[in-house]
mmCIF file of C-alpha atoms in Angstrom:
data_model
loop_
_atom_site.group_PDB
_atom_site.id
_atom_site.type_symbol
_atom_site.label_atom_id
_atom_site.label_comp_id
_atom_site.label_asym_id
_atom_site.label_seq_id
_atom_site.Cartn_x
_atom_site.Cartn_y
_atom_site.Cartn_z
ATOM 1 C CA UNK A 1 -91.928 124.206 2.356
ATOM 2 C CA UNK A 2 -89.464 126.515 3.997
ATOM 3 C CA UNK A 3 -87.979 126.936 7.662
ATOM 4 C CA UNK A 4 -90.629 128.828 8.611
ATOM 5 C CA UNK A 5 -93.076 128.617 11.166
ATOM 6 C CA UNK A 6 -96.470 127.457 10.193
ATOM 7 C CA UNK A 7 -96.879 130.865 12.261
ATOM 8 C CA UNK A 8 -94.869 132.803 10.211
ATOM 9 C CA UNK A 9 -96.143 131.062 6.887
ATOM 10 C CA UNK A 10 -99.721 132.214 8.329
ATOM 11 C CA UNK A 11 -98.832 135.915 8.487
ATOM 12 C CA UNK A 12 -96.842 135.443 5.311
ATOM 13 C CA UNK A 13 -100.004 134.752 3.587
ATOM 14 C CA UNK A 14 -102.431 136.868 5.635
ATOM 15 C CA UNK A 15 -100.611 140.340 5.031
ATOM 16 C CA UNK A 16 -99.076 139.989 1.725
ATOM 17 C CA UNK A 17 -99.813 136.515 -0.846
ATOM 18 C CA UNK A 18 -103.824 136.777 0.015
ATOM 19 C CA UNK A 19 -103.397 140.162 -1.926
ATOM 20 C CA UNK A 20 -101.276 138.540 -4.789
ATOM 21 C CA UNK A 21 -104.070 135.043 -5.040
ATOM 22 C CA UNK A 22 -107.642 135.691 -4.182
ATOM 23 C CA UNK A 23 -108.228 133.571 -1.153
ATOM 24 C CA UNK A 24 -104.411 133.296 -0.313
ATOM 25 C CA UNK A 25 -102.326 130.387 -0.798
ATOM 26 C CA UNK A 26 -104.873 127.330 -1.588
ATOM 27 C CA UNK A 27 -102.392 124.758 -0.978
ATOM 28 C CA UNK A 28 -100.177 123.741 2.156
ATOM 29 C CA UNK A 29 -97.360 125.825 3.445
ATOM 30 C CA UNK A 30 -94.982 123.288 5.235
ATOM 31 C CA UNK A 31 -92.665 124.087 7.639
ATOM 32 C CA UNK A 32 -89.519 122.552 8.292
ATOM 33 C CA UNK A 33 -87.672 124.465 11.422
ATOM 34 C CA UNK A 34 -84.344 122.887 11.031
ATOM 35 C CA UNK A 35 -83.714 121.454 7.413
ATOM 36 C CA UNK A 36 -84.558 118.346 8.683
ATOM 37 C CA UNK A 37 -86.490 117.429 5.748
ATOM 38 C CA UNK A 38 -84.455 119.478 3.198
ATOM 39 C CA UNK A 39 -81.298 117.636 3.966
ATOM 40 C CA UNK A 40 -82.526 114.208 3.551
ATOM 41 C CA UNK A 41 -83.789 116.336 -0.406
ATOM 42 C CA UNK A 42 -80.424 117.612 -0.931
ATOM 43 C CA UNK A 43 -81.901 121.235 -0.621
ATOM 44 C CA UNK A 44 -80.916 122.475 2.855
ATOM 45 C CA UNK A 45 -78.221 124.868 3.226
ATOM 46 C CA UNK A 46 -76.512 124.264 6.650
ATOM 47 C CA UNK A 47 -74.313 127.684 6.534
ATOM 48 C CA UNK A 48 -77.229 129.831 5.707
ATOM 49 C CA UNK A 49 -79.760 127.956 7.048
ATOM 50 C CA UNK A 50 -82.317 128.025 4.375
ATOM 51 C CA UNK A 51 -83.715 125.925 1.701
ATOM 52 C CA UNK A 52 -82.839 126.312 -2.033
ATOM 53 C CA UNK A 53 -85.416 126.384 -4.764
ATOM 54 C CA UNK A 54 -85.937 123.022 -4.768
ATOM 55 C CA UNK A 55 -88.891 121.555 -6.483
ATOM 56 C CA UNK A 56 -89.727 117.238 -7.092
ATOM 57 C CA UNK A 57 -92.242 116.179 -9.281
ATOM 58 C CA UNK A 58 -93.438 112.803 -7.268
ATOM 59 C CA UNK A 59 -96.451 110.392 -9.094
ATOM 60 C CA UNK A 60 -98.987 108.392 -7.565
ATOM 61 C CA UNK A 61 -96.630 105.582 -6.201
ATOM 62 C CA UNK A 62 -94.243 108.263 -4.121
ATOM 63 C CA UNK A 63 -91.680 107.659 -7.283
ATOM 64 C CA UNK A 64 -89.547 110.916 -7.998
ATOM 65 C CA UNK A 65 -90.018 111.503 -11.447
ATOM 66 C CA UNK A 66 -87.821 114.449 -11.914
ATOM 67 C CA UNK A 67 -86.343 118.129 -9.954
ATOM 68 C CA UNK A 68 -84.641 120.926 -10.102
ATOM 69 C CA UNK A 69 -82.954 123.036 -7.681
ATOM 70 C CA UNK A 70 -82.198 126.752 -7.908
ATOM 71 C CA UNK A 71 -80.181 128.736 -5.700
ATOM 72 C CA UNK A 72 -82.391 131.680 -4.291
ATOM 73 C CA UNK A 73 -81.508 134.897 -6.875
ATOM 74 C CA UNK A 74 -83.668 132.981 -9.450
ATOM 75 C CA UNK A 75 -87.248 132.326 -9.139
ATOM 76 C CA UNK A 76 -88.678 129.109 -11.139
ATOM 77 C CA UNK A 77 -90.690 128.914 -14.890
ATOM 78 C CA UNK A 78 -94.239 127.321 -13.545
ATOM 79 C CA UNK A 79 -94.991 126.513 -16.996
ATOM 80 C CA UNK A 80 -92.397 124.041 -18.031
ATOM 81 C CA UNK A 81 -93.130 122.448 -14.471
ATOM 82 C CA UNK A 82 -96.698 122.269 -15.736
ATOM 83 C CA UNK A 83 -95.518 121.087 -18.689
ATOM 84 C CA UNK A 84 -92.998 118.002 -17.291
ATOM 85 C CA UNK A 85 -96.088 117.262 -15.167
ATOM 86 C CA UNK A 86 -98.616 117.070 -18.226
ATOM 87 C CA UNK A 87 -95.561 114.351 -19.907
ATOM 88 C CA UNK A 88 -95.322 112.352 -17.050
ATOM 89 C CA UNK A 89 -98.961 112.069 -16.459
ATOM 90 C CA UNK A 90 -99.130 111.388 -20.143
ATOM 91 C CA UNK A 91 -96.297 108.875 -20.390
ATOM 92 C CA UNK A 92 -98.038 106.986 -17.208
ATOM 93 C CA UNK A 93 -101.404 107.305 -18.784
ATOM 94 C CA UNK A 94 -100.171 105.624 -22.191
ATOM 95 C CA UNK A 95 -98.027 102.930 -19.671
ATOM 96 C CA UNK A 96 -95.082 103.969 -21.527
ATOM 97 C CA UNK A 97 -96.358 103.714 -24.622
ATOM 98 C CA UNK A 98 -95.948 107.242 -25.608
ATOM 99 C CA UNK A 99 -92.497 109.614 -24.822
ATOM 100 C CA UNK A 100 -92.731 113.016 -25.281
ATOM 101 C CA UNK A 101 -89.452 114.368 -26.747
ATOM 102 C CA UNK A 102 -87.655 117.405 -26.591
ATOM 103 C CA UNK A 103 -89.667 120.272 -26.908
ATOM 104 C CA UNK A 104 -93.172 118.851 -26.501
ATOM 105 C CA UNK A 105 -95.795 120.900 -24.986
ATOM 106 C CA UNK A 106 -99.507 119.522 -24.445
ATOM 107 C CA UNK A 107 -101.709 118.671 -27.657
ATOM 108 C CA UNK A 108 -97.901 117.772 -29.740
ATOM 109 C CA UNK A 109 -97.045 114.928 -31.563
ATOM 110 C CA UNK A 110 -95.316 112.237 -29.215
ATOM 111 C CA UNK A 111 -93.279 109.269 -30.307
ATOM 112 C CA UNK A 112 -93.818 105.796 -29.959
ATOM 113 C CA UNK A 113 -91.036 104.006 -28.249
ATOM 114 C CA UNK A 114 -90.279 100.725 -30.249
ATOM 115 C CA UNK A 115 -88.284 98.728 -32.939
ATOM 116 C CA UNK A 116 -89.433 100.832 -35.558
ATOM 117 C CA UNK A 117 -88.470 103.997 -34.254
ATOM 118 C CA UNK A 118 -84.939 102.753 -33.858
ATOM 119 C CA UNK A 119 -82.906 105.054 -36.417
ATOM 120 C CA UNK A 120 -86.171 107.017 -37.685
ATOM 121 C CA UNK A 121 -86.691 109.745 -35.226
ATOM 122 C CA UNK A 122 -85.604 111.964 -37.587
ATOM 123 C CA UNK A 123 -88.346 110.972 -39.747
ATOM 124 C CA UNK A 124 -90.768 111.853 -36.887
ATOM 125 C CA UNK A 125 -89.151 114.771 -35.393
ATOM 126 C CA UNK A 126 -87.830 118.053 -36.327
ATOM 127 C CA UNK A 127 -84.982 120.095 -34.200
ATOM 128 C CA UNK A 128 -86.714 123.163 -34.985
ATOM 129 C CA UNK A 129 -89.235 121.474 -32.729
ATOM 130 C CA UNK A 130 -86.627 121.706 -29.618
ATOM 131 C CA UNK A 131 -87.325 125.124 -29.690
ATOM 132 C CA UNK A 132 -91.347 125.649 -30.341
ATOM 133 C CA UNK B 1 -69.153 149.032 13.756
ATOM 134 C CA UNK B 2 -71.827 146.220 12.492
ATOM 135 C CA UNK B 3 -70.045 144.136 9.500
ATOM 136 C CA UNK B 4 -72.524 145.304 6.247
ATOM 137 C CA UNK B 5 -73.418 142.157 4.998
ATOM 138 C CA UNK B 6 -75.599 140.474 2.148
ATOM 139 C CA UNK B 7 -79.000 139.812 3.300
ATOM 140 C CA UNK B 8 -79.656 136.792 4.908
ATOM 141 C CA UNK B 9 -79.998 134.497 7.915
ATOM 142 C CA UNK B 10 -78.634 134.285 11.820
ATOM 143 C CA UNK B 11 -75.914 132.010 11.751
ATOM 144 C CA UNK B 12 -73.387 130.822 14.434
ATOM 145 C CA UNK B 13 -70.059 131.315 13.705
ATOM 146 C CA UNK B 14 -68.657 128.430 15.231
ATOM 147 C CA UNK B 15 -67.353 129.630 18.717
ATOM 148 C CA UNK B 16 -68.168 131.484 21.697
ATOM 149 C CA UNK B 17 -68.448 135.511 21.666
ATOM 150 C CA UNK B 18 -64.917 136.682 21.611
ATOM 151 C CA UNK B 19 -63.161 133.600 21.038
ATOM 152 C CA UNK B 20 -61.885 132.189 17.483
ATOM 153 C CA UNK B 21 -63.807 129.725 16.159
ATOM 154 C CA UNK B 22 -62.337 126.301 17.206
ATOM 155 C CA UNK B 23 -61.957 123.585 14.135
ATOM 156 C CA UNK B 24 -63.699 120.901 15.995
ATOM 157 C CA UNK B 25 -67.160 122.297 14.585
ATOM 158 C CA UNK B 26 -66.016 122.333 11.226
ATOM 159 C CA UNK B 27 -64.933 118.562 11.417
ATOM 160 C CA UNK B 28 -68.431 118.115 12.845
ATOM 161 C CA UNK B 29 -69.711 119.584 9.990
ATOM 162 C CA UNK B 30 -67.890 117.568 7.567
ATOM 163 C CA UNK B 31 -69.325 113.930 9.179
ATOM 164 C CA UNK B 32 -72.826 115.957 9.154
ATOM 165 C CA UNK B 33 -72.995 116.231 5.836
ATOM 166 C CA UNK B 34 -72.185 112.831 5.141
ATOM 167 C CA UNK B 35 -75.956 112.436 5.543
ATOM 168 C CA UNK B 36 -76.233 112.876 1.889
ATOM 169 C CA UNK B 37 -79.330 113.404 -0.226
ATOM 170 C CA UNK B 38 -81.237 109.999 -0.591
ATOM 171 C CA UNK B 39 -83.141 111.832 -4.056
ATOM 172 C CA UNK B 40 -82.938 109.903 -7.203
ATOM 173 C CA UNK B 41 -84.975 110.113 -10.423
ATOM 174 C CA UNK B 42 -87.184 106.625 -10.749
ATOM 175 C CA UNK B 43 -86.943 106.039 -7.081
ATOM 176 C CA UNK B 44 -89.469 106.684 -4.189
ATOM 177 C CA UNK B 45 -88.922 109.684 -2.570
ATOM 178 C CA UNK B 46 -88.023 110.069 1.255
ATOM 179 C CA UNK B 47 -90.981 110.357 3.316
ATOM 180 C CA UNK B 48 -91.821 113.176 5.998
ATOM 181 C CA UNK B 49 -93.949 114.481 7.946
ATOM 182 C CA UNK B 50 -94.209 118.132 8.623
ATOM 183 C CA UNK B 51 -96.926 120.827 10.341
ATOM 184 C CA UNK B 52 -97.881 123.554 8.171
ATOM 185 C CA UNK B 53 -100.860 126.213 7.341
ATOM 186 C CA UNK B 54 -103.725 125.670 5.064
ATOM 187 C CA UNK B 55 -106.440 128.116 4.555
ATOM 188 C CA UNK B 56 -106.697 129.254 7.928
ATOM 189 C CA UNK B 57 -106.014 126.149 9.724
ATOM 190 C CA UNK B 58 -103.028 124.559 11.112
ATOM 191 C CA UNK B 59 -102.388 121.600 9.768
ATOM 192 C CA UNK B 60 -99.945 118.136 9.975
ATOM 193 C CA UNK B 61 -99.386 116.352 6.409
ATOM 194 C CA UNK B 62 -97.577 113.123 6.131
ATOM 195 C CA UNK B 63 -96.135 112.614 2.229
ATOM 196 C CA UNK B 64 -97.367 109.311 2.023
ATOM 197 C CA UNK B 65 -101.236 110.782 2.749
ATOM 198 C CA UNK B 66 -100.556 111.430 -0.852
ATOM 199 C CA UNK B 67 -100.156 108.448 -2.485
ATOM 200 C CA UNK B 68 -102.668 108.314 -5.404
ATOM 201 C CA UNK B 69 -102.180 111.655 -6.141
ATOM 202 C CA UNK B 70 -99.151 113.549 -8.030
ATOM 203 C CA UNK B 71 -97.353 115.935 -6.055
ATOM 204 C CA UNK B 72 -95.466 118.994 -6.772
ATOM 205 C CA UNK B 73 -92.750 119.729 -3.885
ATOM 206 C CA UNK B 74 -91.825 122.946 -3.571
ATOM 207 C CA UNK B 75 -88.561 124.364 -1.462
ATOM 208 C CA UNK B 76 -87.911 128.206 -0.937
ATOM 209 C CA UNK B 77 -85.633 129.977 0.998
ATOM 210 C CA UNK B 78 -87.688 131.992 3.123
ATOM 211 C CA UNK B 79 -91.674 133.482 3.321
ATOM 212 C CA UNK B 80 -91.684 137.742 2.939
ATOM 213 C CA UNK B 81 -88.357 137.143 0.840
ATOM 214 C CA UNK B 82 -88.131 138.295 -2.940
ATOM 215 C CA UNK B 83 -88.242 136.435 -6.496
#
């Protein structure tokens, strides 16, 4: 979503991201002429008029579930938001029963939220593991 | 002589052509943004509707058509720009 045109978004993707992704774009370009939208996100920028790099992770029930917002000079890591979506989808497929902690990538150990844990993470997790 | 400037976007500069910029649009500015960001972690997240493009179409999506499905929102500042 920018404040483009849906126009604009159409030509954006005609003439230049259909030769970056075979097909173009396969998802929706949104527009939102005005910042309407990106205001009530926190992402609009009244004195330039633009959005920042503002990206929400929402689940199935419309629940945020986590963000981050960049100004423009620095494009996003896709991976780690694959990687906070995989966890979420995990932690909601497990009902809670499983947390992924810091550092956890798809296919790693998680930890078991509960009485026993209390005091033993160490046991269970390594800080080399942060940085895997 | 055109100011050099940064890339970026048409703006108004808060008065008429010629005239200093009064202060009366920066106070309107001020209450404006009072309309804060209603975004917090755990909490639904502000619904919308918005037109856009899709695979040669034109299209209108509501947010809450996607209930039942995760969503990734995704903000940029402009199409044909960098990064």
């Amino acid at each position: 979503m920018s404040i483009d045109s849906m126009f604009t978004h159409k030509m954006w993707d005609d003439d230049e991201l259909s030769k970056m992704v075979d097909g173009g774009v396969p998802f929706p370009m949104l527009s939102d002429a005005g910042g309407k939208v990106g205001t009530v996100y926190g992402v609009y920028d009244e004195d330039n008029g633009v959005e920042a790099r503002g990206r929400f992770i929402i689940d199935p029930d419309g629940i945020v579930q986590g963000y981050e917002v960049l100004t423009p000079p620095v494009g996003r890591n896709i991976n780690e938001t694959f990687r906070q979506l995989q966890a979420f989808q995990l932690v909601r497929e497990t009902k809670g029963g499983e947390a992924t902690p810091s550092g956890w990538r798809s296919g790693k150990a998680t930890l078991k939220p509960g009485i026993d844990l209390v005091g033993k993470v160490w046991k269970e997790w390594k800080v080399e593991q942060a940085f895997d | 002589m055109p100011e050099e400037t940064a890339v970026g976007c048409a703006r108004p500069t808060g008065g008429p052509v010629g005239e200093e910029s009064d202060n009366k649009s920066t106070d309107e500015k001020q209450t404006r943004k009072e309309v804060e960001s209603m975004i917090k972690v755990g909490q639904k997240a502000p619904d919308f509707a918005a037109p856009g493009y899709q695979k040669g179409e034109f299209i209108n999506i509501k947010l809450s058509n996607y209930l039942g499905k995760w969503v990734l929102l995704c903000f940029y500042p402009g199409d044909f720009t960098f990064v």
